[in-house]
C-alpha cells in the first residue's frame, strides 16, 4: 500500500483529470442528448431521422471505435487539437445517444391524457410543456439518466486508456507499466479512485430517485 | 412524433410541419454535404485508401479481410465466453444474495456494489497485470474474459434479482404450499419464469459485452479493434478502416437490439403485468451500463 501513499499527489491529479473529463462530458452530453431527444419526438420528420440514426449508430458502436475515430480520424481531415478534447468529444458523442434515449422515454412515459387535459383547459404548447409535461417527464428521466451518467464516469477510464495524459487510469498504467511497480496495490488505488466517485454518485442517485419518485 | 407533446395536427400545423420538414431536410443535407466536401477536400475519397476494403482486385483485399475475419472470431469468442461465465456466476450471485442469511448478505451486496462501481476497463487491466504477478499465466483471451466476467456477472446478478422480484408473490407461495424445498421453489418455479422475463435484458447485455470486447486492445488481445489498428499502421487509412469496423459492429449489434425488442414484445403479449414490471426493473438496471 506504500505505493499509493507515496504517489498520493499523482493519484489526486489523476482523480482531478478524471473529474474534469466527466464534468465536460456531463455538460456536453446532457446538452447534445436533450437536443437529440427533442429531435426524436419532433413532428418534423428529417429531425426525427437524425435523432434515430444518431442513437442507432452510437449505441451500437463500441466507445473505443468512437474514440479512435476522433483521435486518429479527425486529424486526417484537418481538425487538430489536444487528445484531451478528442477524448471528451468522443465521450460526448457516445453518451449523448444514451441521454437522448432517456429523455425520449421520459417524455413518452407521460400519458397522453395529461397533455390533452392541459390543452383542454387552454394551455398553449409552451405552458403545457413547462407546467404539465416537463415536471412529470423529468421525474421519470432521473433514474435512467443517472445510470447513464454513472456509466459515463466509468467510460471516462477508456478515454484515459487511449492517451489522455494524467487521468486515473493513465496513472495506473504509468505506475504499473512504465515504472514497474507492483500492479496489485497500484491498480487497487486506481479502482478506489473510481469507487470514490461512483459509489457516492450511486447513493446520490438513489436519494434523488426517492425524492422525485411518483406513484403512477 | 410524440402524442404527448402535440395534438393531432390540423391543416395549418400540417402546413407548418411540411415547411419545417423541407427546411430541416435541407439543413441536414447541407451539413452532410459539408462533411463530404471536407472529406473530399482532404483526399479521403482517394481510391488508394478505400480499395483494400472494397476492391477485390486490390493486393491487400484478401489479407485485410482475412485478418478481420480472424479478429472477428476472436471478438465473438471472447464475448461468448464472457457471457456464458457471467450468466452462471451472475445467477449464482443473485441466488446467494436472495437466499443469504442476514449476517453475511451484506458481504455479497458489498461485492456486487464494488464490482459495479469499477470501470470494466480497470477490471480487464487488473486481470492482465495482477494475475501474472501471482504466477497465473494465461493467454490474453482469458484476461479479457476474466475482466469482462467480473464486471458483467454482477450486472447479470442484478438483472436476475430484478427478474425474480418481479414475479407475483403467489408463485412463491403456491410453490411453498405444495411442499417444495427452498431450492426447488427457486429452481422449478421462480428461475424458469424469471429467465423468460429477463431474456430481452440479457440480450441487451450481450450487446454491451460485444462492444466491451473492443477493450481488449488495452491488453493487446487480437480482437477486431486492435487488428484494425494494425491494419491502419500499414495502410494509413484510419477513417476508412474505422468506418468499416464500426459498420460491422453496428450491423451485428443493431440486429441483436432489434431481436431483444422483438422478444420483449412477444413475451409481454402473453402475460401482462408480470413481465412489464420486470422489464422496467431490468432496463433501469442495465440502462447504459456498457462501454
Coordinates of C-alpha atoms in Angstrom, one line a residue:
Chain A
X1 CA 0.0 0.0 0.0
X2 CA 3.1 2.2 0.3
X3 CA 2.9 2.8 -3.5
X4 CA -0.5 4.6 -3.1
X5 CA 0.7 6.7 -0.2
X6 CA 3.9 7.6 -1.9
X7 CA 2.1 8.6 -5.1
X8 CA -0.8 10.2 -3.5
X9 CA -0.3 13.5 -5.3
X10 CA -0.2 11.6 -8.6
X11 CA -3.5 9.9 -7.8
X12 CA -5.1 13.1 -6.7
X13 CA -4.1 14.7 -10.0
X14 CA -5.5 11.7 -11.8
X15 CA -8.8 11.9 -9.9
X16 CA -8.9 15.6 -10.8
X17 CA -8.4 15.0 -14.5
X18 CA -11.0 12.2 -14.5
X19 CA -13.4 14.6 -12.8
X20 CA -12.6 17.2 -15.4
X21 CA -13.3 14.8 -18.3
X22 CA -16.5 13.8 -16.6
X23 CA -17.6 17.3 -16.0
X24 CA -17.1 18.3 -19.6
X25 CA -18.7 15.0 -20.7
X26 CA -21.7 15.5 -18.5
X27 CA -22.5 19.0 -19.7
X28 CA -21.8 18.2 -23.3
X29 CA -23.8 15.0 -23.5
X30 CA -26.6 16.5 -21.5
X31 CA -27.0 19.4 -23.9
X32 CA -26.5 17.4 -27.1
X33 CA -28.6 14.5 -25.8
X34 CA -31.5 16.8 -24.9
X35 CA -31.4 18.4 -28.3
X36 CA -31.4 15.0 -30.0
X37 CA -34.2 13.8 -27.7
X38 CA -36.2 16.8 -28.8
X39 CA -35.4 15.9 -32.4
X40 CA -36.7 12.4 -31.8
X41 CA -40.1 13.5 -30.6
X42 CA -40.5 16.3 -33.0
X43 CA -43.2 16.4 -35.7
X44 CA -40.6 17.3 -38.3
X45 CA -39.6 14.0 -40.0
X46 CA -35.9 14.8 -41.0
X47 CA -35.1 15.8 -37.4
X48 CA -36.5 12.5 -36.2
X49 CA -34.4 10.7 -38.7
X50 CA -31.3 12.5 -37.5
X51 CA -32.1 11.5 -33.9
X52 CA -32.9 7.9 -34.7
X53 CA -29.7 7.4 -36.8
X54 CA -27.6 9.0 -34.2
X55 CA -28.9 6.7 -31.5
X56 CA -28.6 3.6 -33.6
X57 CA -25.1 4.4 -34.7
X58 CA -23.6 5.4 -31.3
X59 CA -25.4 3.0 -29.2
X60 CA -24.3 0.0 -31.2
X61 CA -20.7 1.1 -31.8
X62 CA -18.0 0.5 -29.2
X63 CA -16.8 3.7 -27.5
X64 CA -13.3 2.5 -28.3
X65 CA -14.0 2.9 -32.0
X66 CA -15.7 6.3 -31.5
X67 CA -12.6 7.5 -29.5
X68 CA -10.1 6.1 -32.0
X69 CA -12.1 7.7 -34.8
X70 CA -11.9 11.1 -33.0
X71 CA -8.2 10.8 -32.2
X72 CA -6.9 9.4 -35.5
X73 CA -9.7 10.3 -37.9
X74 CA -10.3 13.9 -37.2
X75 CA -6.6 15.0 -37.7
X76 CA -6.8 13.3 -41.1
X77 CA -9.5 15.8 -42.2
X78 CA -7.6 18.8 -40.9
X79 CA -9.2 19.0 -37.4
X80 CA -6.3 19.2 -34.9
X81 CA -6.4 19.5 -31.2
X82 CA -5.3 18.0 -27.9
X83 CA -6.1 14.4 -27.2
X84 CA -8.0 15.6 -24.2
X85 CA -10.5 17.3 -26.3
X86 CA -10.7 14.5 -28.8
X87 CA -11.4 12.2 -25.9
X88 CA -14.1 14.5 -24.5
X89 CA -15.7 14.8 -27.9
X90 CA -15.8 11.0 -28.3
X91 CA -17.3 10.6 -24.9
X92 CA -19.9 13.3 -25.6
X93 CA -20.9 11.8 -29.0
X94 CA -21.3 8.4 -27.4
X95 CA -23.1 9.3 -24.2
X96 CA -25.5 11.7 -25.9
X97 CA -27.1 8.8 -27.7
X98 CA -28.0 7.3 -24.3
X99 CA -29.1 10.6 -22.8
X100 CA -31.3 11.1 -25.9
X101 CA -33.0 7.7 -25.2
X102 CA -33.5 8.5 -21.6
X103 CA -35.1 11.9 -22.4
X104 CA -37.3 10.4 -25.1
X105 CA -38.6 7.6 -22.9
X106 CA -39.2 10.1 -20.1
X107 CA -41.3 12.3 -22.4
X108 CA -43.2 9.3 -23.7
X109 CA -43.8 8.0 -20.2
X110 CA -46.2 10.9 -19.6
X111 CA -49.6 9.7 -20.5
X112 CA -51.2 11.5 -23.5
X113 CA -54.3 12.3 -21.3
X114 CA -52.2 14.7 -19.3
X115 CA -51.3 16.7 -22.4
X116 CA -54.9 16.5 -23.7
X117 CA -56.2 17.8 -20.3
X118 CA -53.6 20.6 -20.4
X119 CA -54.8 21.6 -23.9
X120 CA -58.4 21.3 -22.9
X121 CA -58.0 23.9 -20.1
X122 CA -56.5 26.2 -22.7
X123 CA -52.8 26.0 -22.1
X124 CA -50.7 26.6 -25.1
X125 CA -47.7 24.5 -26.2
X126 CA -45.1 26.3 -24.0
X127 CA -47.4 26.2 -21.0
X128 CA -48.4 22.6 -21.3
X129 CA -44.8 21.7 -21.8
X130 CA -43.5 23.6 -18.8
X131 CA -46.4 23.2 -16.3
X132 CA -47.7 19.8 -17.1
X133 CA -45.4 17.6 -19.2
X134 CA -41.9 18.5 -18.1
X135 CA -42.4 18.3 -14.4
X136 CA -43.6 14.7 -14.9
X137 CA -41.1 13.8 -17.6
X138 CA -38.1 15.0 -15.6
X139 CA -39.1 12.7 -12.7
X140 CA -39.1 9.6 -14.9
X141 CA -35.9 10.7 -16.7
X142 CA -33.9 10.8 -13.4
X143 CA -33.3 7.1 -12.9
X144 CA -32.2 6.2 -16.4
X145 CA -30.3 9.4 -16.8
X146 CA -28.5 8.8 -13.6
X147 CA -27.3 5.3 -14.7
X148 CA -26.2 6.8 -18.0
X149 CA -24.1 9.4 -16.2
X150 CA -22.5 6.8 -13.8
X151 CA -21.8 4.7 -16.9
X152 CA -20.2 7.7 -18.4
X153 CA -17.9 8.2 -15.4
X154 CA -16.7 4.7 -15.8
X155 CA -16.3 5.1 -19.5
X156 CA -14.0 8.0 -18.9
X157 CA -11.4 5.4 -18.0
X158 CA -11.4 4.3 -21.6
X159 CA -10.7 7.9 -22.6
X160 CA -7.7 7.7 -20.3
X161 CA -6.6 4.4 -21.6
X162 CA -6.0 5.7 -25.1
X163 CA -3.8 8.5 -24.1
X164 CA -5.3 11.4 -22.2
X165 CA -2.4 12.2 -20.0
X166 CA -2.8 12.0 -16.3
X167 CA -6.3 10.7 -15.6
X168 CA -6.8 8.0 -13.0
X169 CA -6.4 5.1 -15.5
X170 CA -3.3 6.7 -17.1
X171 CA -1.8 7.0 -13.6
X172 CA -2.3 3.3 -13.1
X173 CA -0.8 2.5 -16.5
X174 CA 2.1 4.7 -15.9
X175 CA 2.9 3.3 -12.4
X176 CA 2.4 -0.3 -13.2
X177 CA 3.8 -0.5 -16.7
X178 CA 6.4 2.3 -17.1
X179 CA 7.7 2.3 -13.5
X180 CA 7.2 -1.4 -13.0
X181 CA 5.6 -1.0 -9.5
X182 CA 3.6 -4.0 -8.2
X183 CA 0.3 -4.0 -10.1
X184 CA -1.9 -5.1 -7.2
X185 CA -1.6 -2.0 -5.0
X186 CA -1.3 0.4 -7.9
X187 CA -4.5 -0.7 -9.6
X188 CA -6.3 -1.1 -6.3
X189 CA -5.6 2.6 -5.8
X190 CA -7.0 3.3 -9.2
X191 CA -10.1 1.3 -8.6
X192 CA -10.6 3.0 -5.2
X193 CA -10.3 6.4 -7.1
X194 CA -13.2 5.4 -9.3
X195 CA -15.2 4.0 -6.4
X196 CA -14.8 7.3 -4.6
X197 CA -16.7 8.8 -7.5
X198 CA -19.2 6.1 -8.4
X199 CA -20.4 4.9 -5.1
X200 CA -21.4 8.3 -3.7
X201 CA -22.8 9.0 -7.2
X202 CA -24.9 5.9 -6.9
X203 CA -26.1 6.9 -3.4
X204 CA -26.9 10.4 -4.5
X205 CA -28.8 9.0 -7.4
X206 CA -30.8 6.7 -5.1
X207 CA -31.7 9.6 -2.9
X208 CA -32.7 11.7 -5.9
X209 CA -34.8 8.9 -7.2
X210 CA -36.7 8.5 -3.9
X211 CA -37.1 12.3 -3.7
X212 CA -38.6 12.6 -7.1
X213 CA -40.4 9.3 -7.3
X214 CA -44.0 9.4 -8.2
X215 CA -46.6 6.6 -8.0
X216 CA -48.3 6.1 -11.3
Chain B
X1 CA -43.9 12.3 -33.3
X2 CA -44.9 12.2 -29.7
X3 CA -48.6 12.1 -29.0
X4 CA -47.9 13.6 -25.6
X5 CA -46.4 16.8 -27.0
X6 CA -48.5 17.5 -30.0
X7 CA -52.2 17.5 -30.7
X8 CA -53.4 15.8 -33.9
X9 CA -52.4 18.4 -36.5
X10 CA -54.9 20.5 -38.3
X11 CA -54.4 21.9 -41.8
X12 CA -52.4 24.9 -40.6
X13 CA -50.0 23.0 -38.4
X14 CA -49.7 20.3 -41.1
X15 CA -48.6 23.0 -43.5
X16 CA -46.1 24.4 -40.9
X17 CA -44.7 20.9 -40.3
X18 CA -44.3 20.4 -44.0
X19 CA -42.4 23.7 -44.4
X20 CA -40.3 22.8 -41.3
X21 CA -39.6 19.4 -42.8
X22 CA -38.3 20.9 -46.0
X23 CA -36.1 23.4 -44.2
X24 CA -34.8 20.8 -41.7
X25 CA -34.2 18.3 -44.6
X26 CA -32.2 20.9 -46.5
X27 CA -30.2 21.8 -43.4
X28 CA -29.4 18.1 -42.8
X29 CA -28.4 17.6 -46.4
X30 CA -26.3 20.8 -46.1
X31 CA -24.4 19.5 -43.1
X32 CA -23.8 16.2 -44.8
X33 CA -22.6 18.0 -47.9
X34 CA -20.2 20.0 -45.8
X35 CA -18.8 16.8 -44.2
X36 CA -18.5 15.1 -47.6
X37 CA -16.8 18.2 -49.1
X38 CA -14.4 18.4 -46.3
X39 CA -13.6 14.7 -46.6
X40 CA -13.1 15.1 -50.4
X41 CA -11.0 18.2 -49.8
X42 CA -8.7 16.2 -47.6
X43 CA -8.5 13.4 -50.2
X44 CA -10.4 10.9 -48.1
X45 CA -12.2 9.5 -51.2
X46 CA -9.0 8.5 -52.9
X47 CA -9.4 5.0 -54.2
X48 CA -6.0 4.1 -52.7
X49 CA -7.4 4.5 -49.2
X50 CA -10.6 2.6 -49.9
X51 CA -9.6 -0.2 -52.3
X52 CA -8.0 -2.5 -49.7
X53 CA -11.5 -2.8 -48.2
X54 CA -13.8 -2.7 -51.2
X55 CA -11.9 -3.7 -54.3
X56 CA -11.4 -7.5 -54.6
X57 CA -8.6 -6.9 -57.1
X58 CA -6.5 -4.9 -54.7
X59 CA -3.5 -6.7 -53.5
X60 CA -4.3 -6.2 -49.8
X61 CA -8.0 -7.1 -50.1
X62 CA -7.8 -10.7 -49.2
X63 CA -5.2 -10.2 -46.5
X64 CA -7.2 -7.4 -44.8
X65 CA -10.5 -9.3 -44.8
X66 CA -8.7 -12.5 -43.6
X67 CA -7.2 -10.5 -40.7
X68 CA -10.6 -9.0 -39.8
X69 CA -12.4 -12.4 -40.1
X70 CA -9.9 -13.9 -37.7
X71 CA -10.2 -10.9 -35.4
X72 CA -14.0 -11.1 -35.6
X73 CA -13.9 -14.7 -34.5
X74 CA -11.7 -13.7 -31.6
X75 CA -14.2 -11.0 -30.7
X76 CA -17.1 -13.4 -30.8
X77 CA -15.2 -16.0 -28.8
X78 CA -14.4 -13.5 -26.1
X79 CA -17.9 -12.2 -26.0
X80 CA -19.5 -15.7 -25.9
X81 CA -17.2 -17.0 -23.2
X82 CA -17.7 -13.9 -21.1
X83 CA -21.4 -14.0 -21.5
X84 CA -21.6 -17.7 -20.6
X85 CA -19.4 -17.3 -17.5
X86 CA -21.3 -14.1 -16.5
X87 CA -24.6 -15.9 -16.8
X88 CA -23.6 -18.7 -14.5
X89 CA -21.8 -16.6 -11.9
X90 CA -24.4 -13.9 -12.1
X91 CA -27.2 -16.3 -11.4
X92 CA -25.3 -17.8 -8.5
X93 CA -24.6 -14.4 -7.1
X94 CA -28.2 -13.4 -7.4
X95 CA -29.4 -16.6 -5.8
X96 CA -26.9 -16.3 -2.9
X97 CA -28.0 -12.7 -2.4
X98 CA -31.6 -13.8 -2.2
X99 CA -31.1 -16.8 0.0
X100 CA -28.3 -15.5 2.1
X101 CA -28.8 -15.1 5.8
X102 CA -28.8 -11.6 7.0
X103 CA -25.4 -11.8 8.7
X104 CA -23.5 -12.4 5.5
X105 CA -25.8 -10.9 2.9
X106 CA -24.0 -7.6 3.3
X107 CA -20.8 -9.2 2.1
X108 CA -22.5 -10.3 -1.2
X109 CA -24.1 -7.0 -1.6
X110 CA -20.7 -5.3 -1.0
X111 CA -19.0 -7.4 -3.7
X112 CA -21.8 -6.6 -6.2
X113 CA -21.7 -2.9 -5.4
X114 CA -17.9 -2.8 -5.5
X115 CA -17.6 -4.5 -8.9
X116 CA -20.4 -2.4 -10.3
X117 CA -18.6 0.8 -9.4
X118 CA -15.3 -0.1 -11.1
X119 CA -14.9 0.6 -14.8
X120 CA -14.8 -2.6 -16.9
X121 CA -11.5 -1.4 -18.5
X122 CA -9.9 -1.4 -15.0
X123 CA -11.2 -4.9 -14.4
X124 CA -9.6 -6.1 -17.6
X125 CA -6.3 -4.3 -16.9
X126 CA -6.4 -5.6 -13.4
X127 CA -6.7 -9.2 -14.5
X128 CA -4.0 -8.8 -17.1
X129 CA -1.5 -7.1 -14.8
X130 CA -2.2 -8.6 -11.4
X131 CA -2.8 -12.3 -12.2
X132 CA 0.6 -12.8 -13.8
X133 CA 2.3 -11.4 -10.7
X134 CA 0.7 -14.2 -8.8
X135 CA 2.0 -16.8 -11.2
X136 CA -1.2 -17.2 -13.2
X137 CA 0.0 -17.3 -16.8
X138 CA -2.8 -17.4 -19.3
X139 CA -3.4 -16.5 -22.9
X140 CA -4.6 -12.8 -23.3
X141 CA -8.0 -14.1 -24.2
X142 CA -8.6 -15.3 -20.7
X143 CA -7.6 -12.0 -19.0
X144 CA -10.1 -10.2 -21.2
X145 CA -12.8 -12.9 -20.4
X146 CA -12.0 -12.7 -16.6
X147 CA -12.2 -8.9 -16.7
X148 CA -15.5 -8.9 -18.6
X149 CA -16.9 -11.6 -16.5
X150 CA -16.1 -9.8 -13.3
X151 CA -18.0 -6.8 -14.4
X152 CA -20.9 -8.4 -16.3
X153 CA -21.7 -11.1 -13.8
X154 CA -22.7 -8.5 -11.2
X155 CA -24.8 -6.7 -13.8
X156 CA -26.5 -10.0 -14.7
X157 CA -26.9 -10.8 -11.0
X158 CA -28.9 -7.6 -10.7
X159 CA -31.0 -8.5 -13.8
X160 CA -31.7 -11.9 -12.3
X161 CA -32.7 -10.5 -9.0
X162 CA -35.0 -7.9 -10.6
X163 CA -36.5 -10.8 -12.7
X164 CA -37.2 -12.9 -9.6
X165 CA -38.5 -10.0 -7.6
X166 CA -40.9 -9.1 -10.4
X167 CA -42.7 -12.4 -10.2
X168 CA -46.0 -12.3 -8.3
X169 CA -45.6 -13.5 -4.7
X170 CA -48.3 -16.0 -5.4
X171 CA -45.9 -18.0 -7.4
X172 CA -43.5 -18.5 -4.5
X173 CA -46.4 -19.1 -2.0
X174 CA -48.0 -21.7 -4.2
X175 CA -44.7 -23.5 -4.7
X176 CA -44.1 -23.4 -0.9
X177 CA -47.6 -24.6 -0.1
X178 CA -47.3 -27.7 -2.1
X179 CA -44.2 -28.6 -0.1
X180 CA -41.3 -27.7 -2.3
X181 CA -38.0 -27.0 -0.6
X182 CA -36.4 -23.6 -1.0
X183 CA -34.0 -24.8 -3.7
X184 CA -36.9 -26.4 -5.6
X185 CA -39.0 -23.2 -5.3
X186 CA -36.2 -21.3 -6.9
X187 CA -35.2 -24.0 -9.4
X188 CA -38.5 -25.2 -10.6
X189 CA -40.8 -22.3 -10.2
X190 CA -39.1 -18.9 -9.9
X191 CA -36.0 -19.1 -12.0
X192 CA -37.6 -20.5 -15.2
X193 CA -40.1 -17.7 -15.2
X194 CA -37.6 -15.1 -14.3
X195 CA -35.3 -16.1 -17.2
X196 CA -38.2 -15.8 -19.5
X197 CA -38.8 -12.3 -18.3
X198 CA -35.1 -11.4 -18.3
X199 CA -34.4 -12.6 -21.8
X200 CA -34.6 -9.2 -23.5
X201 CA -32.4 -7.6 -20.9
X202 CA -29.9 -10.4 -21.2
X203 CA -29.7 -9.9 -25.0
X204 CA -29.2 -6.2 -24.5
X205 CA -26.4 -7.1 -22.1
X206 CA -24.9 -9.3 -24.8
X207 CA -24.6 -6.1 -27.0
X208 CA -22.8 -4.4 -24.2
X209 CA -20.4 -7.4 -23.8
X210 CA -19.8 -7.4 -27.6
X211 CA -18.9 -3.7 -27.5
X212 CA -16.7 -4.2 -24.4
X213 CA -14.6 -6.8 -26.1
X214 CA -13.1 -4.0 -28.0
X215 CA -11.3 -3.0 -24.8
X216 CA -9.1 -6.0 -25.4
X217 CA -6.9 -3.5 -27.3
X218 CA -5.5 -2.4 -23.9
X219 CA -4.0 -5.8 -23.2
X220 CA -3.2 -6.4 -26.9
X221 CA -5.7 -9.1 -27.4
X222 CA -6.1 -9.5 -31.1
X223 CA -9.8 -8.6 -31.4
X224 CA -11.4 -6.5 -34.1
X225 CA -10.5 -3.0 -33.0
X226 CA -6.9 -4.0 -32.2
X227 CA -6.5 -5.6 -35.5
X228 CA -8.0 -2.6 -37.2
X229 CA -5.2 -0.5 -35.5
X230 CA -2.6 -2.8 -37.0
X231 CA -4.1 -2.6 -40.5
X232 CA -4.1 1.2 -40.1
X233 CA -0.5 1.3 -39.3
X234 CA 0.3 -0.4 -42.6
X235 CA -2.3 1.2 -44.9
X236 CA -2.6 4.6 -43.2
X237 CA -6.3 4.9 -43.7
X238 CA -7.8 5.4 -40.3
X239 CA -11.1 6.9 -41.4
X240 CA -11.9 4.2 -43.9
X241 CA -10.9 1.3 -41.7
X242 CA -12.7 2.6 -38.6
X243 CA -15.8 3.3 -40.7
X244 CA -15.9 -0.3 -41.9
X245 CA -15.2 -1.8 -38.5
X246 CA -17.8 0.5 -36.9
X247 CA -20.3 -0.6 -39.6
X248 CA -19.7 -4.3 -38.8
X249 CA -20.3 -3.7 -35.1
X250 CA -23.4 -1.6 -35.8
X251 CA -25.0 -4.2 -38.1
X252 CA -24.5 -7.0 -35.6
X253 CA -25.5 -5.0 -32.5
X254 CA -28.4 -3.4 -34.2
X255 CA -29.7 -6.8 -35.2
X256 CA -29.3 -8.0 -31.6
X257 CA -31.0 -5.0 -30.2
X258 CA -34.0 -5.4 -32.6
X259 CA -34.2 -9.0 -31.6
X260 CA -34.3 -8.0 -28.0
X261 CA -37.1 -5.6 -28.7
X262 CA -39.0 -8.2 -30.7
X263 CA -38.6 -10.8 -27.9
X264 CA -39.8 -8.3 -25.3
X265 CA -43.0 -7.6 -27.3
X266 CA -43.6 -11.3 -27.9
X267 CA -43.1 -12.2 -24.3
X268 CA -45.2 -9.4 -22.9
X269 CA -48.0 -10.3 -25.2
X270 CA -48.9 -13.5 -23.3
X271 CA -48.6 -12.4 -19.7
X272 CA -49.5 -8.9 -18.9
X273 CA -48.4 -7.3 -15.7
X274 CA -45.8 -9.9 -14.8
X275 CA -43.2 -9.0 -17.4
X276 CA -43.9 -5.3 -17.7
X277 CA -42.6 -4.6 -14.2
X278 CA -39.7 -6.9 -14.6
X279 CA -38.6 -5.3 -17.9
X280 CA -38.8 -1.9 -16.4
X281 CA -36.7 -3.1 -13.5
X282 CA -34.2 -4.9 -15.7
X283 CA -34.0 -2.0 -18.1
X284 CA -33.2 0.6 -15.5
X285 CA -30.5 -1.8 -14.2
X286 CA -28.8 -2.1 -17.5
X287 CA -29.7 1.3 -18.9
X288 CA -26.4 2.2 -20.4
X289 CA -24.1 0.1 -18.4
X290 CA -21.5 -0.7 -21.0
X291 CA -18.8 0.9 -22.9

